[in-house]
PDB file of C-alpha atoms in Angstrom:
ATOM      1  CA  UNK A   1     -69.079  41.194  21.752  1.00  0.00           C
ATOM      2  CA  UNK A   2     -68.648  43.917  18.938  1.00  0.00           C
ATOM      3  CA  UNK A   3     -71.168  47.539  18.319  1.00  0.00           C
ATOM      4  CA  UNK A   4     -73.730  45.429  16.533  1.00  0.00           C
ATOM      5  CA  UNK A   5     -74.356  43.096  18.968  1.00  0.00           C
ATOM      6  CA  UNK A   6     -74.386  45.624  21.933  1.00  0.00           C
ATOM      7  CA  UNK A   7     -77.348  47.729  20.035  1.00  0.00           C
ATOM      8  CA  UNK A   8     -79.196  44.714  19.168  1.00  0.00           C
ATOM      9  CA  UNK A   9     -79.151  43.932  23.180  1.00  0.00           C
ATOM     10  CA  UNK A  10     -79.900  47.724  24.457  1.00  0.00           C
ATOM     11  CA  UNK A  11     -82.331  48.194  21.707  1.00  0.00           C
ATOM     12  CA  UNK A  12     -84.298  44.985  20.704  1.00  0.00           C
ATOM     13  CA  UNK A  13     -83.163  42.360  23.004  1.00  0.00           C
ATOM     14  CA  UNK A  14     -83.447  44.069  26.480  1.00  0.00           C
ATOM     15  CA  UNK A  15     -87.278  45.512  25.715  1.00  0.00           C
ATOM     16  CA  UNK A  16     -88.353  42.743  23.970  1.00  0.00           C
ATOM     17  CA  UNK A  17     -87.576  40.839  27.260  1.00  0.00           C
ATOM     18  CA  UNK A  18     -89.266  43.150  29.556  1.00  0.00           C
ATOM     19  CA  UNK A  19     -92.299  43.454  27.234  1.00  0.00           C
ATOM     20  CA  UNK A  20     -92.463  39.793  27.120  1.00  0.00           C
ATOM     21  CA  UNK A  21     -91.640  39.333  31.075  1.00  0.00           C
ATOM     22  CA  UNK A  22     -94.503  42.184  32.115  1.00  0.00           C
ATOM     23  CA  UNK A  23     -97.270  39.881  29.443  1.00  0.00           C
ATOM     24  CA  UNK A  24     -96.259  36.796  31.065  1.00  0.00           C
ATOM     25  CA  UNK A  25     -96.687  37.923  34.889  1.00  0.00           C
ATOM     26  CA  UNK A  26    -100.068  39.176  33.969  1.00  0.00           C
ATOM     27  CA  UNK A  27    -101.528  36.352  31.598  1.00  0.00           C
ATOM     28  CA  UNK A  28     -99.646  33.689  33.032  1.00  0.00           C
ATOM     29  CA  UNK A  29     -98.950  31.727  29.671  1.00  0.00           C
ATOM     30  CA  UNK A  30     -96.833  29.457  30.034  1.00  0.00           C
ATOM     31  CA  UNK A  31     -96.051  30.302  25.881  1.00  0.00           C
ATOM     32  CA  UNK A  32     -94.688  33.392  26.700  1.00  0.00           C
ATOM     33  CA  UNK A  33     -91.937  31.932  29.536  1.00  0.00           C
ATOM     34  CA  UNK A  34     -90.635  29.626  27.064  1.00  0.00           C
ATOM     35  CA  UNK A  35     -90.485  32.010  24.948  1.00  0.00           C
ATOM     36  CA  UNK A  36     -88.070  34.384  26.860  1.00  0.00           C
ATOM     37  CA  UNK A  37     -86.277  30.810  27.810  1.00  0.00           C
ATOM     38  CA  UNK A  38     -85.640  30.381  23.976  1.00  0.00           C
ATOM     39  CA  UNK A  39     -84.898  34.053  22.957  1.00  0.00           C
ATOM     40  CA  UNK A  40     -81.679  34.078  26.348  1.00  0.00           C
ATOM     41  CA  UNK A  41     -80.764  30.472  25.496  1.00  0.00           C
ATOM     42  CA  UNK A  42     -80.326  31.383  22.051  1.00  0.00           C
ATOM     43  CA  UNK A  43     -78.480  34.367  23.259  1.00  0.00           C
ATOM     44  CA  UNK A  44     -76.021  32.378  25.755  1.00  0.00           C
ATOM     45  CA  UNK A  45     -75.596  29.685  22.909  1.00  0.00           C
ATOM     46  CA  UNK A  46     -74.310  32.426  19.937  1.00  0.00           C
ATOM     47  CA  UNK A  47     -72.263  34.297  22.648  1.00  0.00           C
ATOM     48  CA  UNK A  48     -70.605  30.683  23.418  1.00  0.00           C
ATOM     49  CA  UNK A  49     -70.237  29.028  19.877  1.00  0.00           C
ATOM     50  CA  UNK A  50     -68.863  32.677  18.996  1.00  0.00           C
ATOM     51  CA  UNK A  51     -66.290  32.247  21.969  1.00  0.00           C
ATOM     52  CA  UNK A  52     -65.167  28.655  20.748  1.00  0.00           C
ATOM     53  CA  UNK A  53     -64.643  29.717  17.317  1.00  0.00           C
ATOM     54  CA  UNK A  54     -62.676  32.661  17.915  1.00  0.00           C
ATOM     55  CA  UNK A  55     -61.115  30.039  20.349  1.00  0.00           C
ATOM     56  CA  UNK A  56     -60.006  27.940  17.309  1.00  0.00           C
ATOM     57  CA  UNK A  57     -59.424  30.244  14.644  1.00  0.00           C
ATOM     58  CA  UNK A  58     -57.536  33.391  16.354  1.00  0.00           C
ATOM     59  CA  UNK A  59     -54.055  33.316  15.035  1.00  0.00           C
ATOM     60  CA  UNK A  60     -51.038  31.821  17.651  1.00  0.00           C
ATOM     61  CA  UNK A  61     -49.560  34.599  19.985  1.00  0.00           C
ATOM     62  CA  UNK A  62     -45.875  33.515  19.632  1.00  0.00           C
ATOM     63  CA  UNK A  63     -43.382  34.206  22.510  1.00  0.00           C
ATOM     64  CA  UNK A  64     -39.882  33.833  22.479  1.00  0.00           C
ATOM     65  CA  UNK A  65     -39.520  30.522  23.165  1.00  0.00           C
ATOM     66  CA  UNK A  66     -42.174  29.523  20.502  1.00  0.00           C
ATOM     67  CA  UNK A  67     -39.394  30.722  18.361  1.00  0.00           C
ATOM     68  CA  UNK A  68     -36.537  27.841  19.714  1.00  0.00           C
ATOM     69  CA  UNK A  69     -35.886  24.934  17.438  1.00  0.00           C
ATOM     70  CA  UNK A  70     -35.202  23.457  13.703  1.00  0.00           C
ATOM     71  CA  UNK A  71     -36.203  25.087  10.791  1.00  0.00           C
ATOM     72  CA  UNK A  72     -36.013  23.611   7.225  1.00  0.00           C
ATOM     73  CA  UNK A  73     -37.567  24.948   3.916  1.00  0.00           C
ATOM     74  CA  UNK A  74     -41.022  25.018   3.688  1.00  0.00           C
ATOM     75  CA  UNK A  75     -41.904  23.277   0.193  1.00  0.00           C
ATOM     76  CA  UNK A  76     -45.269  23.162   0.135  1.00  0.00           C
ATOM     77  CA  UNK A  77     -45.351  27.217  -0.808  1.00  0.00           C
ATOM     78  CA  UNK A  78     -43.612  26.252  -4.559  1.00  0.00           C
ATOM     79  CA  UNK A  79     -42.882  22.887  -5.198  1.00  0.00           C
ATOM     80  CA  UNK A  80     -40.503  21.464  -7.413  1.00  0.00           C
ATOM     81  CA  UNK A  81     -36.699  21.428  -8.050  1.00  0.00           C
ATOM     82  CA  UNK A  82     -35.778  24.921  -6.860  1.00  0.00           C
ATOM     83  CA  UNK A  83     -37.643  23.833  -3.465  1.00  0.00           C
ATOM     84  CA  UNK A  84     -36.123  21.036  -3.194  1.00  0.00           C
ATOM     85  CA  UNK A  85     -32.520  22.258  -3.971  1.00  0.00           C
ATOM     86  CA  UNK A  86     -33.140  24.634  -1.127  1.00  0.00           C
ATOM     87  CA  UNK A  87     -34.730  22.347   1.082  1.00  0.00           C
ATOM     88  CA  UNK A  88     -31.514  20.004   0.929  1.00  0.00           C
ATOM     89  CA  UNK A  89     -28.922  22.975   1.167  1.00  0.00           C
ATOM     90  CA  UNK A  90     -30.418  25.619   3.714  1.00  0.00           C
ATOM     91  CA  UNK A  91     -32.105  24.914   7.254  1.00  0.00           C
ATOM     92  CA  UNK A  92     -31.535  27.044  10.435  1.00  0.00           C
ATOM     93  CA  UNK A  93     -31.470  26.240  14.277  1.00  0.00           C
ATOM     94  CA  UNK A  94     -32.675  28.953  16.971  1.00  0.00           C
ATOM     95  CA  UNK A  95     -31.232  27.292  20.639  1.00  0.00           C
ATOM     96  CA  UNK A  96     -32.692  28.292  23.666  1.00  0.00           C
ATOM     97  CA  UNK A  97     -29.500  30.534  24.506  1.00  0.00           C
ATOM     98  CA  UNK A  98     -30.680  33.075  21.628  1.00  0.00           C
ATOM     99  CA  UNK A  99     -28.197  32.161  19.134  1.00  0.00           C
ATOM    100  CA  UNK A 100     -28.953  31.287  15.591  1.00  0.00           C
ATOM    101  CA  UNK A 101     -27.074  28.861  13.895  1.00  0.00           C
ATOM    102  CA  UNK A 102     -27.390  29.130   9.309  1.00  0.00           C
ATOM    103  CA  UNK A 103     -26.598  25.738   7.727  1.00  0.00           C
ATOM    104  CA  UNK A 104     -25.406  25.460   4.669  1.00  0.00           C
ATOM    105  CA  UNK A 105     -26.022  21.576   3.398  1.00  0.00           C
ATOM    106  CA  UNK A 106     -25.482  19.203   1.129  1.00  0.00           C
ATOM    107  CA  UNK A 107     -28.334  16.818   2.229  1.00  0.00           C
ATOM    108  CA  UNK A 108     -27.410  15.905   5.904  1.00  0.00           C
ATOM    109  CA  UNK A 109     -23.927  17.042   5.552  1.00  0.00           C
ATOM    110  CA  UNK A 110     -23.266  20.642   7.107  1.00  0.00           C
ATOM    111  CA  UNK A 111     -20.714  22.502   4.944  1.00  0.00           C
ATOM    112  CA  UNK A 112     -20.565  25.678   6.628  1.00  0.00           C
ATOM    113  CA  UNK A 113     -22.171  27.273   9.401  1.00  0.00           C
ATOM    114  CA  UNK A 114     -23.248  31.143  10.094  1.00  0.00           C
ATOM    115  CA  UNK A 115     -23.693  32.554  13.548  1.00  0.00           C
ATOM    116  CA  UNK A 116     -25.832  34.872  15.617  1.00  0.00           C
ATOM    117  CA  UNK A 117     -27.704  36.124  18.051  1.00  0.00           C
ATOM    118  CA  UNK A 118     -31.653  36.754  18.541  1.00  0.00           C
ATOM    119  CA  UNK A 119     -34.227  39.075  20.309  1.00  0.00           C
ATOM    120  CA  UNK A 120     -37.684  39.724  19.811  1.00  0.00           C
ATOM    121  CA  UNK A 121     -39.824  42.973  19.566  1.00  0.00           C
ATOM    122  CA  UNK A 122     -43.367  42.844  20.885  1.00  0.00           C
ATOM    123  CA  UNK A 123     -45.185  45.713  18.945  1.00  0.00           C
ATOM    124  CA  UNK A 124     -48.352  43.967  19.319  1.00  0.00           C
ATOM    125  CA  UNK A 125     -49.506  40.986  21.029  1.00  0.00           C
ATOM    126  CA  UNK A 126     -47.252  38.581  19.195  1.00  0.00           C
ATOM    127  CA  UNK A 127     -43.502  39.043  19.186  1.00  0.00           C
ATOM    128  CA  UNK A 128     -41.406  39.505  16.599  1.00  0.00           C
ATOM    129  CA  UNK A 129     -37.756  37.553  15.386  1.00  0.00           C
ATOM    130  CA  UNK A 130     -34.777  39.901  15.024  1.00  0.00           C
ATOM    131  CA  UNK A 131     -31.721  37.999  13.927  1.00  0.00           C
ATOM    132  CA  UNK A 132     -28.099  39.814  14.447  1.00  0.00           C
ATOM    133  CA  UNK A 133     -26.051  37.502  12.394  1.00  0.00           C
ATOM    134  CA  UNK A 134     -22.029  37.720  12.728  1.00  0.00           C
ATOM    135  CA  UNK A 135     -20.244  39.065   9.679  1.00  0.00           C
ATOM    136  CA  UNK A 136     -19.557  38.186   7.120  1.00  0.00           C
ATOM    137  CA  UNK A 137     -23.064  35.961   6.457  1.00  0.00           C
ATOM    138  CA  UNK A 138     -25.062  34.405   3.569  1.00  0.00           C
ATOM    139  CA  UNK A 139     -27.304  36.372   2.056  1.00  0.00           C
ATOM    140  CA  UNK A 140     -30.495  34.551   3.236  1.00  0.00           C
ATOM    141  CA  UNK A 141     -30.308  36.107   6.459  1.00  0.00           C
ATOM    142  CA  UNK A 142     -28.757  39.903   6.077  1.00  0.00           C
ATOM    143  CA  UNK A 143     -32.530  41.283   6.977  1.00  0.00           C
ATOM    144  CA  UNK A 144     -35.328  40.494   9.652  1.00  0.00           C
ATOM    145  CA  UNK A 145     -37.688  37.471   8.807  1.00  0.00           C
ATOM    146  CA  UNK A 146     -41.082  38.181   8.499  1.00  0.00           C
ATOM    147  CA  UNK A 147     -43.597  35.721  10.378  1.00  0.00           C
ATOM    148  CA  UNK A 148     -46.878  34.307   9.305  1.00  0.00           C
ATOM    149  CA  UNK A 149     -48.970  32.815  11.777  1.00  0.00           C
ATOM    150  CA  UNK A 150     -52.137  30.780  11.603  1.00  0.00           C
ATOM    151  CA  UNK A 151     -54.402  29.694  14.389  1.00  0.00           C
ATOM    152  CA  UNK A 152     -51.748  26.524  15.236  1.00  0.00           C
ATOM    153  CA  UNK A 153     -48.511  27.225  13.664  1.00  0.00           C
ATOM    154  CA  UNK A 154     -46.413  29.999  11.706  1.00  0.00           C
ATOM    155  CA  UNK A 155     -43.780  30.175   9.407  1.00  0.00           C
ATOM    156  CA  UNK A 156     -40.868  32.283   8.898  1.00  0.00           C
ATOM    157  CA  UNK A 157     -40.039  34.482   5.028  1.00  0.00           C
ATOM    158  CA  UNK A 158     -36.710  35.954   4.750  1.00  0.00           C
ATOM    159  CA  UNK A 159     -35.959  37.625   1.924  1.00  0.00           C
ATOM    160  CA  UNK A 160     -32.924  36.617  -0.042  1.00  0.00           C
ATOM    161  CA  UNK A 161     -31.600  38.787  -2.764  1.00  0.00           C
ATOM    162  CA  UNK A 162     -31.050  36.065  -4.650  1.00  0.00           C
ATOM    163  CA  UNK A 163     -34.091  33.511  -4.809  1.00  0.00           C
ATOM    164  CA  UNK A 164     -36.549  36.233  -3.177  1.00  0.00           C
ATOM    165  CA  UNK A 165     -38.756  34.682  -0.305  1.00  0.00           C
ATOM    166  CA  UNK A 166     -37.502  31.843   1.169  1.00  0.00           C
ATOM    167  CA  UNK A 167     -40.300  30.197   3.257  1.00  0.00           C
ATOM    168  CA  UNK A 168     -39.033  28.100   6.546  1.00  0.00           C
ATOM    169  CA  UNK A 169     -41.150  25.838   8.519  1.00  0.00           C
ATOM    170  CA  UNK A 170     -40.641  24.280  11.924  1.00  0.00           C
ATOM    171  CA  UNK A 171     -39.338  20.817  11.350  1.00  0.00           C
ATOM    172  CA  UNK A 172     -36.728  17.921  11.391  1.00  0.00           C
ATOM    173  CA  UNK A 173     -34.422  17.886   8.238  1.00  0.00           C
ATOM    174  CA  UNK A 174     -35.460  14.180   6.451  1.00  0.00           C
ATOM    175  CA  UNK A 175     -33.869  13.331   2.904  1.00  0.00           C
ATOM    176  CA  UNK A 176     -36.474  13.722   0.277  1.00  0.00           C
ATOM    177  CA  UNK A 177     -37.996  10.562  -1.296  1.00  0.00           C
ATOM    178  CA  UNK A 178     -39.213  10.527  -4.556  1.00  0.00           C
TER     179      UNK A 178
END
């Protein structure tokens, strides 16, 4: 549990009990023991709907292999004709050997492909993508992605000179209906 939370045990919680534990063993009412059950039940209910919460809200840890599979553009972030352009003429695929694999698309058709290879960096608890793309390569992926995560999925930005921050999602290419 955090500071707060620690000084409201030491300082209120702990004498509180012991004030209300000495009352009880001398006047025996049966008040005061149901009391101290409510106060520490209470106390054990917080500490576990704050555990379960925290549980389901703290942001994925992703590992390397979290990183392996399809990736297509993530149109949700700006819908519209641009997105959907984008969507049906860039998606990427990150195989379980490290390599990266750039489509360029026209719908399900693969025009050209750029290669490369992956690693990750764990600064923190999460790793990080680094992409080592062979040269020459498009100019959606000539930097580092950044990666977003939420408590059940991510997504990955890379930042294209050209249209800015393209957003990719985790996902099967399907052709768009209208």
């Amino acid at each position: 549990m955090g500071f707060g939370f620690n000084l409201f045990f030491i300082f209120i919680l702990v004498p509180v009990t012991i004030i209300l534990l000495l009352i009880w063993l001398f006047s025996k009412k049966q008040i005061l023991g149901k009391t101290l059950g409510i106060i520490w039940l209470s106390v054990f209910g917080l500490a576990l709907v704050s555990y379960i919460v925290q549980t389901l809200t703290a942001k994925k840890e992703l590992k390397k292999k979290d990183y392996y599979g399809q990736y297509v553009v993530d149109r949700d972030f700006f819908p519209g004709k641009q997105a959907d352009w984008q969507y049906n003429n860039f998606r990427f695929e990150i195989k379980d050997n490290d390599s990266i694999y750039f489509y360029l698309t026209e719908n399900e058709k693969i025009l050209q492909t750029f290669r490369g290879t992956i690693t990750t960096t764990q600064p923190y608890n999460s790793e990080r993508l680094i992409i080592n793309m062979q040269q020459p390569t498009h100019h959606i992926v000539t930097s580092n992605p950044t990666t977003y995560r939420s408590a059940w999925s991510f997504y990955i930005v890379f930042e294209s000179p050209k249209f800015n921050n393209v957003y990719f999602k985790k996902g099967q290419w399907t052709p768009i209906t209208q």
